[in-house]
mmCIF file of C-alpha atoms and ligand atoms in Angstrom:
data_model
loop_
_atom_site.group_PDB
_atom_site.id
_atom_site.type_symbol
_atom_site.label_atom_id
_atom_site.label_comp_id
_atom_site.label_asym_id
_atom_site.label_seq_id
_atom_site.Cartn_x
_atom_site.Cartn_y
_atom_site.Cartn_z
ATOM 1 C CA MET A 18 152.292 -26.628 -19.571
ATOM 2 C CA SER A 19 152.321 -22.898 -20.002
ATOM 3 C CA ASP A 20 151.880 -21.622 -23.520
ATOM 4 C CA ILE A 21 151.409 -17.897 -23.866
ATOM 5 C CA LYS A 22 149.270 -18.114 -27.029
ATOM 6 C CA TYR A 23 146.906 -20.583 -25.402
ATOM 7 C CA GLU A 24 146.691 -18.540 -22.182
ATOM 8 C CA ILE A 25 145.786 -15.354 -24.102
ATOM 9 C CA LEU A 26 143.195 -17.179 -26.207
ATOM 10 C CA ALA A 27 141.636 -18.963 -23.210
ATOM 11 C CA GLU A 28 141.384 -15.664 -21.290
ATOM 12 C CA ASP A 29 139.780 -13.950 -24.258
ATOM 13 C CA LEU A 30 137.304 -16.798 -24.759
ATOM 14 C CA GLU A 31 136.359 -16.837 -21.077
ATOM 15 C CA LYS A 32 135.687 -13.091 -21.320
ATOM 16 C CA GLN A 33 133.304 -13.844 -24.178
ATOM 17 C CA GLY A 34 131.474 -16.290 -21.931
ATOM 18 C CA VAL A 35 132.951 -19.460 -23.442
ATOM 19 C CA ASP A 36 133.390 -22.348 -21.008
ATOM 20 C CA VAL A 37 136.906 -23.286 -22.082
ATOM 21 C CA SER A 38 137.206 -26.481 -20.073
ATOM 22 C CA LYS A 39 133.882 -27.788 -21.408
ATOM 23 C CA THR A 40 135.007 -26.861 -24.915
ATOM 24 C CA LYS A 41 138.217 -28.825 -24.419
ATOM 25 C CA GLU A 42 136.284 -31.833 -23.108
ATOM 26 C CA LEU A 43 134.005 -31.822 -26.149
ATOM 27 C CA LEU A 44 136.993 -31.552 -28.476
ATOM 28 C CA LYS A 45 138.589 -34.560 -26.788
ATOM 29 C CA GLN A 46 135.410 -36.561 -27.329
ATOM 30 C CA GLN A 47 135.134 -35.735 -31.020
ATOM 31 C CA HIS A 48 134.918 -38.905 -33.117
ATOM 32 C CA ILE A 49 135.757 -38.885 -36.814
ATOM 33 C CA GLU A 50 135.629 -42.158 -38.726
ATOM 34 C CA THR A 51 138.074 -42.565 -41.591
ATOM 35 C CA PRO A 52 137.294 -44.708 -44.658
ATOM 36 C CA SER A 53 139.305 -47.816 -45.497
ATOM 37 C CA TRP A 54 139.106 -46.765 -49.160
ATOM 38 C CA GLY A 55 141.043 -43.595 -48.366
ATOM 39 C CA TYR A 56 144.157 -45.726 -47.777
ATOM 40 C CA GLY A 57 144.221 -47.882 -50.910
ATOM 41 C CA ASN A 58 145.020 -46.959 -54.482
ATOM 42 C CA SER A 59 142.250 -44.985 -56.116
ATOM 43 C CA GLY A 60 141.542 -42.731 -59.034
ATOM 44 C CA THR A 61 138.948 -41.039 -61.134
ATOM 45 C CA ARG A 62 136.804 -42.659 -63.788
ATOM 46 C CA PHE A 63 139.638 -41.825 -66.166
ATOM 47 C CA GLY A 64 142.214 -43.941 -64.396
ATOM 48 C CA VAL A 65 143.840 -45.120 -61.209
ATOM 49 C CA PHE A 66 147.078 -43.599 -59.945
ATOM 50 C CA TYR A 67 149.317 -45.888 -57.944
ATOM 51 C CA GLN A 68 151.154 -44.650 -54.880
ATOM 52 C CA GLU A 69 154.139 -46.033 -53.080
ATOM 53 C CA GLY A 70 153.174 -47.502 -49.750
ATOM 54 C CA ALA A 71 149.419 -47.605 -50.468
ATOM 55 C CA ALA A 72 147.582 -50.214 -48.423
ATOM 56 C CA ARG A 73 146.974 -53.404 -50.408
ATOM 57 C CA ASN A 74 144.387 -55.156 -48.254
ATOM 58 C CA ALA A 75 142.070 -54.679 -45.285
ATOM 59 C CA THR A 76 144.819 -55.470 -42.792
ATOM 60 C CA GLU A 77 147.046 -52.703 -44.132
ATOM 61 C CA ARG A 78 144.131 -50.290 -44.352
ATOM 62 C CA LEU A 79 143.460 -50.905 -40.667
ATOM 63 C CA GLU A 80 147.116 -50.220 -39.880
ATOM 64 C CA ASP A 81 146.892 -46.871 -41.656
ATOM 65 C CA ALA A 82 143.629 -45.951 -39.937
ATOM 66 C CA ALA A 83 145.212 -46.789 -36.582
ATOM 67 C CA THR A 84 148.171 -44.574 -37.450
ATOM 68 C CA VAL A 85 145.854 -41.653 -38.206
ATOM 69 C CA HIS A 86 144.171 -42.232 -34.852
ATOM 70 C CA LYS A 87 147.528 -42.464 -33.093
ATOM 71 C CA TYR A 88 148.476 -38.966 -34.253
ATOM 72 C CA THR A 89 145.076 -37.248 -34.134
ATOM 73 C CA GLY A 90 143.552 -38.977 -31.107
ATOM 74 C CA VAL A 91 140.025 -38.516 -32.467
ATOM 75 C CA SER A 92 139.635 -41.077 -35.252
ATOM 76 C CA PRO A 93 139.123 -44.334 -33.367
ATOM 77 C CA THR A 94 137.073 -46.194 -35.997
ATOM 78 C CA VAL A 95 137.386 -47.117 -39.647
ATOM 79 C CA ALA A 96 134.553 -47.672 -42.139
ATOM 80 C CA LEU A 97 134.733 -50.726 -44.386
ATOM 81 C CA HIS A 98 133.583 -51.100 -47.987
ATOM 82 C CA ILE A 99 132.431 -54.563 -49.040
ATOM 83 C CA PRO A 100 133.721 -56.438 -51.044
ATOM 84 C CA TRP A 101 136.845 -54.212 -51.123
ATOM 85 C CA ASP A 102 137.574 -55.163 -47.516
ATOM 86 C CA ILE A 103 136.171 -58.677 -47.644
ATOM 87 C CA THR A 104 137.786 -61.380 -45.531
ATOM 88 C CA ASP A 105 136.827 -64.885 -44.536
ATOM 89 C CA ASP A 106 137.996 -64.174 -40.995
ATOM 90 C CA TRP A 107 135.942 -61.345 -39.497
ATOM 91 C CA GLU A 108 136.883 -62.418 -35.972
ATOM 92 C CA GLY A 109 140.532 -62.059 -36.952
ATOM 93 C CA LEU A 110 140.013 -58.617 -38.520
ATOM 94 C CA LYS A 111 138.066 -57.450 -35.493
ATOM 95 C CA GLN A 112 140.864 -58.707 -33.258
ATOM 96 C CA GLN A 113 143.456 -56.925 -35.399
ATOM 97 C CA ALA A 114 141.496 -53.694 -35.089
ATOM 98 C CA SER A 115 141.296 -54.082 -31.354
ATOM 99 C CA ASP A 116 145.042 -54.860 -31.112
ATOM 100 C CA LEU A 117 145.638 -51.624 -33.040
ATOM 101 C CA LYS A 118 143.354 -49.786 -30.588
ATOM 102 C CA ILE A 119 140.690 -48.920 -33.141
ATOM 103 C CA GLY A 120 137.236 -50.270 -33.935
ATOM 104 C CA ILE A 121 135.377 -51.197 -37.094
ATOM 105 C CA GLY A 122 132.696 -48.652 -37.917
ATOM 106 C CA ALA A 123 130.117 -48.430 -40.674
ATOM 107 C CA ILE A 124 129.751 -51.132 -43.289
ATOM 108 C CA ASN A 125 129.347 -49.811 -46.845
ATOM 109 C CA PRO A 126 127.926 -52.299 -49.343
ATOM 110 C CA ASN A 127 129.100 -51.947 -52.912
ATOM 111 C CA VAL A 128 126.306 -52.413 -55.434
ATOM 112 C CA PHE A 129 127.768 -50.203 -58.124
ATOM 113 C CA GLN A 130 130.894 -51.772 -59.550
ATOM 114 C CA ASP A 131 129.987 -55.177 -60.940
ATOM 115 C CA GLN A 132 129.236 -55.430 -64.656
ATOM 116 C CA GLU A 133 125.706 -56.634 -63.875
ATOM 117 C CA TYR A 134 124.932 -53.313 -62.180
ATOM 118 C CA LYS A 135 125.287 -51.376 -65.414
ATOM 119 C CA LEU A 136 121.557 -50.603 -65.473
ATOM 120 C CA GLY A 137 121.102 -50.478 -61.722
ATOM 121 C CA SER A 138 121.222 -52.692 -58.645
ATOM 122 C CA VAL A 139 118.067 -52.893 -56.527
ATOM 123 C CA CYS A 140 116.311 -50.977 -59.334
ATOM 124 C CA SER A 141 117.767 -53.017 -62.187
ATOM 125 C CA PRO A 142 115.233 -54.019 -64.824
ATOM 126 C CA GLU A 143 116.373 -57.621 -64.330
ATOM 127 C CA GLU A 144 114.925 -59.522 -61.421
ATOM 128 C CA SER A 145 118.045 -61.664 -60.913
ATOM 129 C CA ILE A 146 120.241 -58.555 -60.610
ATOM 130 C CA ARG A 147 117.869 -56.964 -58.112
ATOM 131 C CA GLN A 148 118.087 -60.181 -56.110
ATOM 132 C CA LYS A 149 121.896 -60.226 -56.334
ATOM 133 C CA ALA A 150 122.019 -56.670 -54.998
ATOM 134 C CA LEU A 151 119.612 -57.475 -52.179
ATOM 135 C CA ASP A 152 121.624 -60.563 -51.257
ATOM 136 C CA HIS A 153 124.746 -58.406 -51.028
ATOM 137 C CA LEU A 154 123.005 -55.875 -48.770
ATOM 138 C CA LEU A 155 121.831 -58.707 -46.502
ATOM 139 C CA GLU A 156 125.335 -60.192 -46.506
ATOM 140 C CA CYS A 157 126.525 -56.798 -45.247
ATOM 141 C CA VAL A 158 124.077 -56.999 -42.341
ATOM 142 C CA ASP A 159 125.655 -60.371 -41.469
ATOM 143 C CA ILE A 160 129.061 -58.684 -41.628
ATOM 144 C CA MET A 161 127.805 -55.966 -39.271
ATOM 145 C CA ASN A 162 126.817 -58.697 -36.834
ATOM 146 C CA ALA A 163 130.283 -60.218 -37.102
ATOM 147 C CA THR A 164 132.155 -56.916 -36.695
ATOM 148 C CA GLY A 165 129.817 -55.347 -34.143
ATOM 149 C CA SER A 166 129.089 -52.454 -36.504
ATOM 150 C CA GLN A 167 126.025 -50.389 -35.870
ATOM 151 C CA ASP A 168 125.643 -48.548 -39.153
ATOM 152 C CA LEU A 169 124.893 -49.828 -42.607
ATOM 153 C CA SER A 170 125.790 -46.971 -44.910
ATOM 154 C CA LEU A 171 123.907 -47.254 -48.190
ATOM 155 C CA TRP A 172 124.659 -45.545 -51.454
ATOM 156 C CA PHE A 173 123.112 -46.517 -54.777
ATOM 157 C CA ALA A 174 124.377 -45.545 -58.198
ATOM 158 C CA ASP A 175 120.949 -46.489 -59.549
ATOM 159 C CA GLY A 176 119.470 -44.202 -62.148
ATOM 160 C CA THR A 177 118.994 -43.842 -65.877
ATOM 161 C CA ASN A 178 120.737 -41.982 -68.653
ATOM 162 C CA PHE A 179 117.988 -41.338 -71.156
ATOM 163 C CA PRO A 180 114.431 -40.074 -71.096
ATOM 164 C CA GLY A 181 112.030 -42.982 -71.398
ATOM 165 C CA GLN A 182 114.662 -45.538 -70.376
ATOM 166 C CA ALA A 183 112.684 -46.742 -67.369
ATOM 167 C CA ASN A 184 109.558 -46.319 -65.339
ATOM 168 C CA PHE A 185 110.368 -44.047 -62.359
ATOM 169 C CA ARG A 186 107.529 -45.295 -60.176
ATOM 170 C CA GLN A 187 108.348 -48.916 -60.833
ATOM 171 C CA ARG A 188 111.920 -48.266 -59.741
ATOM 172 C CA LYS A 189 110.723 -46.351 -56.682
ATOM 173 C CA THR A 190 108.816 -49.450 -55.561
ATOM 174 C CA TRP A 191 111.812 -51.706 -56.169
ATOM 175 C CA MET A 192 114.026 -49.378 -54.133
ATOM 176 C CA TYR A 193 111.596 -49.270 -51.236
ATOM 177 C CA ASP A 194 110.991 -53.030 -51.231
ATOM 178 C CA ALA A 195 114.723 -53.758 -51.163
ATOM 179 C CA LEU A 196 115.383 -51.270 -48.364
ATOM 180 C CA ASP A 197 112.452 -52.641 -46.409
ATOM 181 C CA ALA A 198 113.797 -56.199 -46.696
ATOM 182 C CA VAL A 199 117.161 -54.983 -45.382
ATOM 183 C CA TYR A 200 115.511 -52.921 -42.663
ATOM 184 C CA GLN A 201 113.688 -56.021 -41.408
ATOM 185 C CA ALA A 202 117.042 -57.799 -41.082
ATOM 186 C CA LEU A 203 118.559 -55.131 -38.787
ATOM 187 C CA ALA A 204 118.979 -55.799 -35.078
ATOM 188 C CA PRO A 205 117.277 -53.235 -32.813
ATOM 189 C CA ASP A 206 120.551 -51.403 -32.152
ATOM 190 C CA GLN A 207 121.540 -51.201 -35.824
ATOM 191 C CA ARG A 208 120.786 -48.395 -38.252
ATOM 192 C CA MET A 209 120.472 -47.928 -41.945
ATOM 193 C CA LEU A 210 121.934 -44.642 -43.226
ATOM 194 C CA ILE A 211 120.571 -43.619 -46.610
ATOM 195 C CA GLU A 212 122.885 -41.538 -48.763
ATOM 196 C CA TYR A 213 121.680 -39.506 -51.727
ATOM 197 C CA LYS A 214 123.478 -38.022 -54.708
ATOM 198 C CA PHE A 215 121.914 -35.906 -57.395
ATOM 199 C CA PHE A 216 123.867 -37.215 -60.385
ATOM 200 C CA GLU A 217 126.767 -39.435 -61.437
ATOM 201 C CA PRO A 218 127.146 -42.107 -62.614
ATOM 202 C CA SER A 219 123.624 -41.627 -63.965
ATOM 203 C CA PHE A 220 123.073 -38.404 -65.857
ATOM 204 C CA TYR A 221 119.358 -38.290 -66.586
ATOM 205 C CA HIS A 222 117.808 -39.343 -63.291
ATOM 206 C CA THR A 223 119.014 -40.859 -60.030
ATOM 207 C CA ASP A 224 116.697 -43.008 -57.914
ATOM 208 C CA LEU A 225 117.924 -41.500 -54.623
ATOM 209 C CA ALA A 226 118.740 -38.022 -55.808
ATOM 210 C CA ASP A 227 118.319 -35.688 -52.882
ATOM 211 C CA TRP A 228 117.696 -35.372 -49.177
ATOM 212 C CA GLY A 229 113.935 -35.253 -49.739
ATOM 213 C CA THR A 230 113.948 -38.661 -51.406
ATOM 214 C CA ALA A 231 116.229 -40.125 -48.739
ATOM 215 C CA TYR A 232 114.128 -38.565 -45.983
ATOM 216 C CA LEU A 233 110.895 -39.903 -47.426
ATOM 217 C CA LEU A 234 112.240 -43.440 -47.614
ATOM 218 C CA ALA A 235 113.815 -43.260 -44.162
ATOM 219 C CA THR A 236 110.522 -42.050 -42.713
ATOM 220 C CA LYS A 237 108.503 -44.794 -44.381
ATOM 221 C CA LEU A 238 110.972 -47.445 -43.246
ATOM 222 C CA GLY A 239 111.055 -46.503 -39.570
ATOM 223 C CA HIS A 240 113.181 -44.995 -36.821
ATOM 224 C CA GLN A 241 116.225 -47.163 -37.545
ATOM 225 C CA ALA A 242 116.542 -45.564 -40.969
ATOM 226 C CA GLN A 243 118.121 -42.117 -41.212
ATOM 227 C CA VAL A 244 119.644 -39.849 -43.821
ATOM 228 C CA LEU A 245 123.362 -39.560 -44.550
ATOM 229 C CA ILE A 246 124.694 -36.312 -45.982
ATOM 230 C CA ASP A 247 127.717 -36.531 -48.249
ATOM 231 C CA LEU A 248 129.022 -32.988 -48.715
ATOM 232 C CA GLY A 249 129.917 -33.694 -52.343
ATOM 233 C CA HIS A 250 126.466 -34.822 -53.435
ATOM 234 C CA HIS A 251 124.570 -31.571 -53.934
ATOM 235 C CA PRO A 252 124.012 -29.221 -56.819
ATOM 236 C CA GLN A 253 126.154 -26.091 -56.895
ATOM 237 C CA GLY A 254 125.145 -23.555 -54.287
ATOM 238 C CA THR A 255 122.991 -25.820 -52.120
ATOM 239 C CA ASN A 256 122.625 -24.599 -48.558
ATOM 240 C CA ILE A 257 123.781 -27.770 -46.818
ATOM 241 C CA GLU A 258 123.656 -26.292 -43.323
ATOM 242 C CA PHE A 259 119.937 -25.752 -43.766
ATOM 243 C CA ILE A 260 119.477 -29.419 -44.695
ATOM 244 C CA VAL A 261 121.491 -30.345 -41.602
ATOM 245 C CA ALA A 262 119.255 -28.248 -39.336
ATOM 246 C CA TYR A 263 116.073 -29.546 -40.913
ATOM 247 C CA LEU A 264 117.027 -33.206 -40.638
ATOM 248 C CA ILE A 265 118.237 -32.810 -37.059
ATOM 249 C CA ASP A 266 114.949 -31.225 -36.135
ATOM 250 C CA GLU A 267 113.081 -34.181 -37.613
ATOM 251 C CA GLY A 268 115.355 -36.686 -35.825
ATOM 252 C CA LYS A 269 116.487 -37.984 -39.207
ATOM 253 C CA LEU A 270 120.124 -36.962 -39.533
ATOM 254 C CA GLY A 271 122.100 -40.174 -39.151
ATOM 255 C CA GLY A 272 125.520 -39.344 -40.488
ATOM 256 C CA PHE A 273 127.965 -37.492 -42.674
ATOM 257 C CA HIS A 274 130.357 -38.295 -45.415
ATOM 258 C CA PHE A 275 132.797 -35.442 -45.136
ATOM 259 C CA ASN A 276 134.770 -34.267 -48.112
ATOM 260 C CA CYS A 277 134.799 -31.108 -50.183
ATOM 261 C CA ARG A 278 133.683 -30.124 -53.642
ATOM 262 C CA LYS A 279 134.238 -27.352 -56.123
ATOM 263 C CA TYR A 280 132.305 -28.665 -59.125
ATOM 264 C CA ALA A 281 130.750 -32.084 -58.480
ATOM 265 C CA ASP A 282 131.590 -35.132 -56.348
ATOM 266 C CA ASP A 283 135.213 -34.045 -56.260
ATOM 267 C CA ASP A 284 136.248 -35.875 -53.063
ATOM 268 C CA LEU A 285 138.598 -33.041 -52.119
ATOM 269 C CA THR A 286 139.974 -32.648 -48.601
ATOM 270 C CA VAL A 287 137.210 -31.582 -46.245
ATOM 271 C CA GLY A 288 137.447 -27.875 -45.499
ATOM 272 C CA SER A 289 139.916 -27.235 -48.319
ATOM 273 C CA VAL A 290 137.805 -25.155 -50.706
ATOM 274 C CA ASN A 291 135.060 -23.774 -48.538
ATOM 275 C CA PRO A 292 135.946 -23.836 -44.823
ATOM 276 C CA GLN A 293 133.161 -21.338 -44.139
ATOM 277 C CA GLU A 294 130.547 -23.822 -45.310
ATOM 278 C CA LEU A 295 132.019 -26.469 -43.027
ATOM 279 C CA PHE A 296 131.978 -24.012 -40.130
ATOM 280 C CA LEU A 297 128.312 -23.182 -40.740
ATOM 281 C CA ILE A 298 127.454 -26.882 -40.875
ATOM 282 C CA TYR A 299 129.239 -27.390 -37.561
ATOM 283 C CA HIS A 300 127.390 -24.425 -36.139
ATOM 284 C CA GLU A 301 124.119 -26.304 -36.700
ATOM 285 C CA LEU A 302 125.590 -29.498 -35.279
ATOM 286 C CA VAL A 303 126.916 -27.822 -32.144
ATOM 287 C CA THR A 304 123.689 -25.884 -31.615
ATOM 288 C CA ALA A 305 121.876 -29.229 -31.542
ATOM 289 C CA GLU A 306 124.548 -30.925 -29.436
ATOM 290 C CA LEU A 307 124.374 -28.236 -26.754
ATOM 291 C CA ASP A 308 120.567 -28.222 -26.674
ATOM 292 C CA PRO A 309 119.334 -30.566 -23.925
ATOM 293 C CA ASP A 310 115.985 -30.931 -25.712
ATOM 294 C CA THR A 311 117.499 -32.197 -28.958
ATOM 295 C CA GLU A 312 118.516 -35.818 -29.310
ATOM 296 C CA THR A 313 121.154 -36.670 -31.885
ATOM 297 C CA ASN A 314 123.120 -39.743 -32.868
ATOM 298 C CA ILE A 315 125.254 -38.670 -35.788
ATOM 299 C CA ALA A 316 128.056 -40.732 -37.333
ATOM 300 C CA TYR A 317 130.823 -38.392 -38.479
ATOM 301 C CA MET A 318 132.616 -40.125 -41.309
ATOM 302 C CA ILE A 319 135.059 -39.014 -43.962
ATOM 303 C CA ASP A 320 134.490 -40.199 -47.534
ATOM 304 C CA GLN A 321 137.566 -39.285 -49.539
ATOM 305 C CA SER A 322 139.854 -41.142 -51.872
ATOM 306 C CA HIS A 323 143.256 -39.500 -51.948
ATOM 307 C CA ASN A 324 144.336 -39.903 -55.529
ATOM 308 C CA LEU A 325 147.190 -37.394 -55.426
ATOM 309 C CA LYS A 326 148.071 -36.618 -51.815
ATOM 310 C CA PRO A 327 149.951 -39.140 -49.659
ATOM 311 C CA LYS A 328 147.048 -41.018 -48.116
ATOM 312 C CA VAL A 329 147.870 -41.159 -44.417
ATOM 313 C CA GLU A 330 148.964 -37.510 -44.423
ATOM 314 C CA ALA A 331 145.793 -36.486 -46.256
ATOM 315 C CA SER A 332 143.701 -38.346 -43.705
ATOM 316 C CA ILE A 333 145.474 -36.641 -40.802
ATOM 317 C CA GLN A 334 144.996 -33.273 -42.511
ATOM 318 C CA SER A 335 141.279 -34.004 -43.001
ATOM 319 C CA VAL A 336 140.718 -34.981 -39.386
ATOM 320 C CA CYS A 337 142.542 -31.822 -38.248
ATOM 321 C CA ASN A 338 140.357 -29.674 -40.509
ATOM 322 C CA LEU A 339 137.285 -31.197 -38.898
ATOM 323 C CA GLN A 340 138.697 -30.434 -35.450
ATOM 324 C CA THR A 341 139.211 -26.822 -36.490
ATOM 325 C CA ALA A 342 135.640 -26.455 -37.753
ATOM 326 C CA TYR A 343 134.264 -28.046 -34.586
ATOM 327 C CA ALA A 344 136.401 -25.841 -32.322
ATOM 328 C CA LYS A 345 135.292 -22.675 -34.116
ATOM 329 C CA ALA A 346 131.645 -23.691 -33.858
ATOM 330 C CA LEU A 347 132.039 -24.486 -30.153
ATOM 331 C CA ILE A 348 133.253 -20.974 -29.334
ATOM 332 C CA ILE A 349 130.279 -19.180 -30.908
ATOM 333 C CA ASP A 350 128.508 -17.054 -28.328
ATOM 334 C CA ARG A 351 125.080 -18.702 -28.653
ATOM 335 C CA GLU A 352 123.409 -16.575 -26.002
ATOM 336 C CA GLN A 353 124.368 -13.351 -27.742
ATOM 337 C CA LEU A 354 123.401 -14.853 -31.060
ATOM 338 C CA ALA A 355 119.928 -15.719 -29.780
ATOM 339 C CA GLU A 356 119.545 -12.149 -28.510
ATOM 340 C CA ALA A 357 120.652 -10.659 -31.820
ATOM 341 C CA GLN A 358 118.295 -12.956 -33.702
ATOM 342 C CA ALA A 359 115.368 -12.087 -31.440
ATOM 343 C CA ALA A 360 116.028 -8.384 -32.016
ATOM 344 C CA SER A 361 116.585 -8.890 -35.750
ATOM 345 C CA GLN A 362 120.044 -7.372 -35.411
ATOM 346 C CA ILE A 363 121.275 -8.956 -38.571
ATOM 347 C CA ILE A 364 124.722 -7.409 -38.647
ATOM 348 C CA ASP A 365 125.394 -8.293 -35.025
ATOM 349 C CA ALA A 366 124.217 -11.870 -35.521
ATOM 350 C CA GLU A 367 126.497 -12.289 -38.484
ATOM 351 C CA ARG A 368 129.417 -10.706 -36.634
ATOM 352 C CA ILE A 369 129.029 -13.168 -33.771
ATOM 353 C CA LEU A 370 129.534 -16.014 -36.220
ATOM 354 C CA GLN A 371 132.349 -14.133 -37.931
ATOM 355 C CA ARG A 372 134.211 -13.583 -34.671
ATOM 356 C CA ALA A 373 134.264 -17.326 -33.982
ATOM 357 C CA ALA A 374 135.157 -18.190 -37.569
ATOM 358 C CA GLU A 375 138.054 -15.732 -37.564
ATOM 359 C CA THR A 376 139.480 -16.919 -34.255
ATOM 360 C CA ASP A 377 142.769 -18.761 -34.532
ATOM 361 C CA VAL A 378 141.888 -21.929 -32.614
ATOM 362 C CA ARG A 379 145.243 -23.614 -33.179
ATOM 363 C CA PRO A 380 146.568 -22.924 -29.651
ATOM 364 C CA LEU A 381 143.360 -24.412 -28.216
ATOM 365 C CA LEU A 382 143.674 -27.563 -30.324
ATOM 366 C CA GLN A 383 147.349 -27.865 -29.470
ATOM 367 C CA ARG A 384 146.491 -27.690 -25.780
ATOM 368 C CA VAL A 385 143.736 -30.276 -26.196
ATOM 369 C CA ARG A 386 146.191 -32.658 -27.854
ATOM 370 C CA ILE A 387 148.809 -32.179 -25.163
ATOM 371 C CA GLU A 388 146.185 -32.937 -22.521
ATOM 372 C CA MET A 389 145.266 -36.074 -24.501
ATOM 373 C CA GLY A 390 148.889 -37.168 -24.359
ATOM 374 C CA ILE A 391 149.583 -36.776 -28.079
ATOM 375 C CA ASP A 392 151.805 -34.474 -30.073
ATOM 376 C CA PRO A 393 150.309 -30.987 -30.574
ATOM 377 C CA GLU A 394 151.221 -31.113 -34.282
ATOM 378 C CA PRO A 395 149.859 -34.401 -35.689
ATOM 379 C CA LEU A 396 151.135 -34.036 -39.249
ATOM 380 C CA THR A 397 154.645 -33.034 -38.209
ATOM 381 C CA ALA A 398 154.798 -35.829 -35.658
ATOM 382 C CA TYR A 399 153.624 -38.362 -38.246
ATOM 383 C CA ARG A 400 156.197 -37.154 -40.764
ATOM 384 C CA LYS A 401 158.940 -37.575 -38.189
ATOM 385 C CA SER A 402 157.776 -41.053 -37.214
ATOM 386 C CA GLY A 403 159.228 -42.934 -40.177
ATOM 387 C CA TYR A 404 155.915 -44.736 -40.804
ATOM 388 C CA TYR A 405 155.798 -43.696 -44.454
ATOM 389 C CA LYS A 406 159.289 -45.024 -45.162
ATOM 390 C CA GLN A 407 158.384 -48.246 -43.439
ATOM 391 C CA ILE A 408 155.206 -48.844 -45.492
ATOM 392 C CA CYS A 409 156.961 -47.958 -48.726
ATOM 393 C CA GLN A 410 159.512 -50.673 -48.013
ATOM 394 C CA ALA A 411 157.012 -53.236 -46.800
ATOM 395 C CA ARG A 412 154.184 -52.797 -49.296
ATOM 396 C CA VAL A 413 155.636 -53.756 -52.602
ATOM 397 C CA GLY A 414 153.572 -55.090 -55.477
ATOM 398 C CA GLY A 415 149.873 -55.554 -55.960
ATOM 399 C CA GLY A 416 147.416 -52.867 -57.011
ATOM 400 C CA GLY A 417 145.202 -53.748 -54.096
ATOM 401 C CA GLN A 418 141.490 -54.220 -53.744
ATOM 402 C CA GLY A 419 139.104 -51.353 -54.380
ATOM 403 C CA TRP A 420 139.221 -48.859 -57.218
ATOM 404 C CA ALA A 421 142.448 -50.447 -58.375
HETATM 405 C C1 PSV B 23 129.635 -42.370 -53.918
HETATM 406 O O1 PSV B 23 130.041 -41.251 -54.624
HETATM 407 C C2 PSV B 23 130.137 -42.390 -52.488
HETATM 408 O O2 PSV B 23 129.957 -41.132 -51.906
HETATM 409 C C3 PSV B 23 129.490 -43.469 -51.678
HETATM 410 O O3 PSV B 23 129.445 -43.126 -50.324
HETATM 411 C C4 PSV B 23 130.419 -44.619 -51.867
HETATM 412 O O4 PSV B 23 130.248 -45.631 -50.938
HETATM 413 C C5 PSV B 23 131.749 -43.896 -51.762
HETATM 414 O O5 PSV B 23 131.524 -42.668 -52.466
HETATM 415 C C6 PSV B 23 132.947 -44.619 -52.294
HETATM 416 O O6 PSV B 23 132.780 -44.858 -53.672
HETATM 417 MN MN1 MN B 24 129.701 -40.904 -49.776
#
């Protein structure tokens, strides 16, 4: 298994004090959850673009997720969106997942698409709509019990579009009361992850607009409620890595929705526009992971709809980008960094990060994959497999559930 590039890199890393075998072990244990909605037809609010071979139902979405796991080795679970992935046979779906060697991960309720939710869901001015939304959230807890899922991943489109449209404090109470009712329904080993987003689809105010709002609610609700960071949900220029560090320190970071943005909630491939930001986020995550005094339980999930790229390929590419960011963060010399920070050697501290960020970790990741018994080049191996041709032939007709 000799590979000259890997040998040179490993020797260099060891010289820098990196424990290469521990790094490889951590990379093998990485766990990235892919979203079922990344495999079906999707689009923007201006229209849906249909792709050949796109998954048409939950069964096919599971097949695609399993394929991504087969080639990456680190994406063993898939998140479901309800009702897009609804079935009347949860036992059957769970069995299918297990036959495909994957598991069902977070359950994402959908309280934003029905006509009745035009003015909000749990914060709707109409009592019956608030009740409908709450019933759906509780139904999703039942689904978690049926699938064995531990995380309920909550996102609300609730907000208003015009000044004076609604009473903020009234809506704040409605939001809290609904979340509290759901919280009470959780089993002790289940969590509620609260996602925030500063605008869209509402353009004047959003009821859960930022990490402060999500944190406040999660804190009031209790330890089974935590914050979920979606990388696309911040205003331009937000220092997300600082939010990550802060929430970890408060024991309130529950999960991620990885994607990438340039302007708004663009849902671009994670790491595609700003890999440095992703690296700095991972730096905070790894610092916490390697600290024996810091407890974390973070769900690493992708939230992307691939409107233009072939979906399975885009998912493989995304998982690989997350491996790269993790690997680069793992090889940071944290001891030297702590020394530079203590001595206020700003340039040196920055250079320590830079050295890791500029390291070509591809030979390391290739070696990790070989040791995991998979192909060192996931995308190439997938392309050679014939899977795409097979799904294009098999999946004819039907726009599919979801955005379509
Ligand atoms: C909303 O923009 C979001 O980020 C939420 O997580 C949804 O569940 C997901 O995208 C899919 O619409
Ligand atoms: Mn999201």
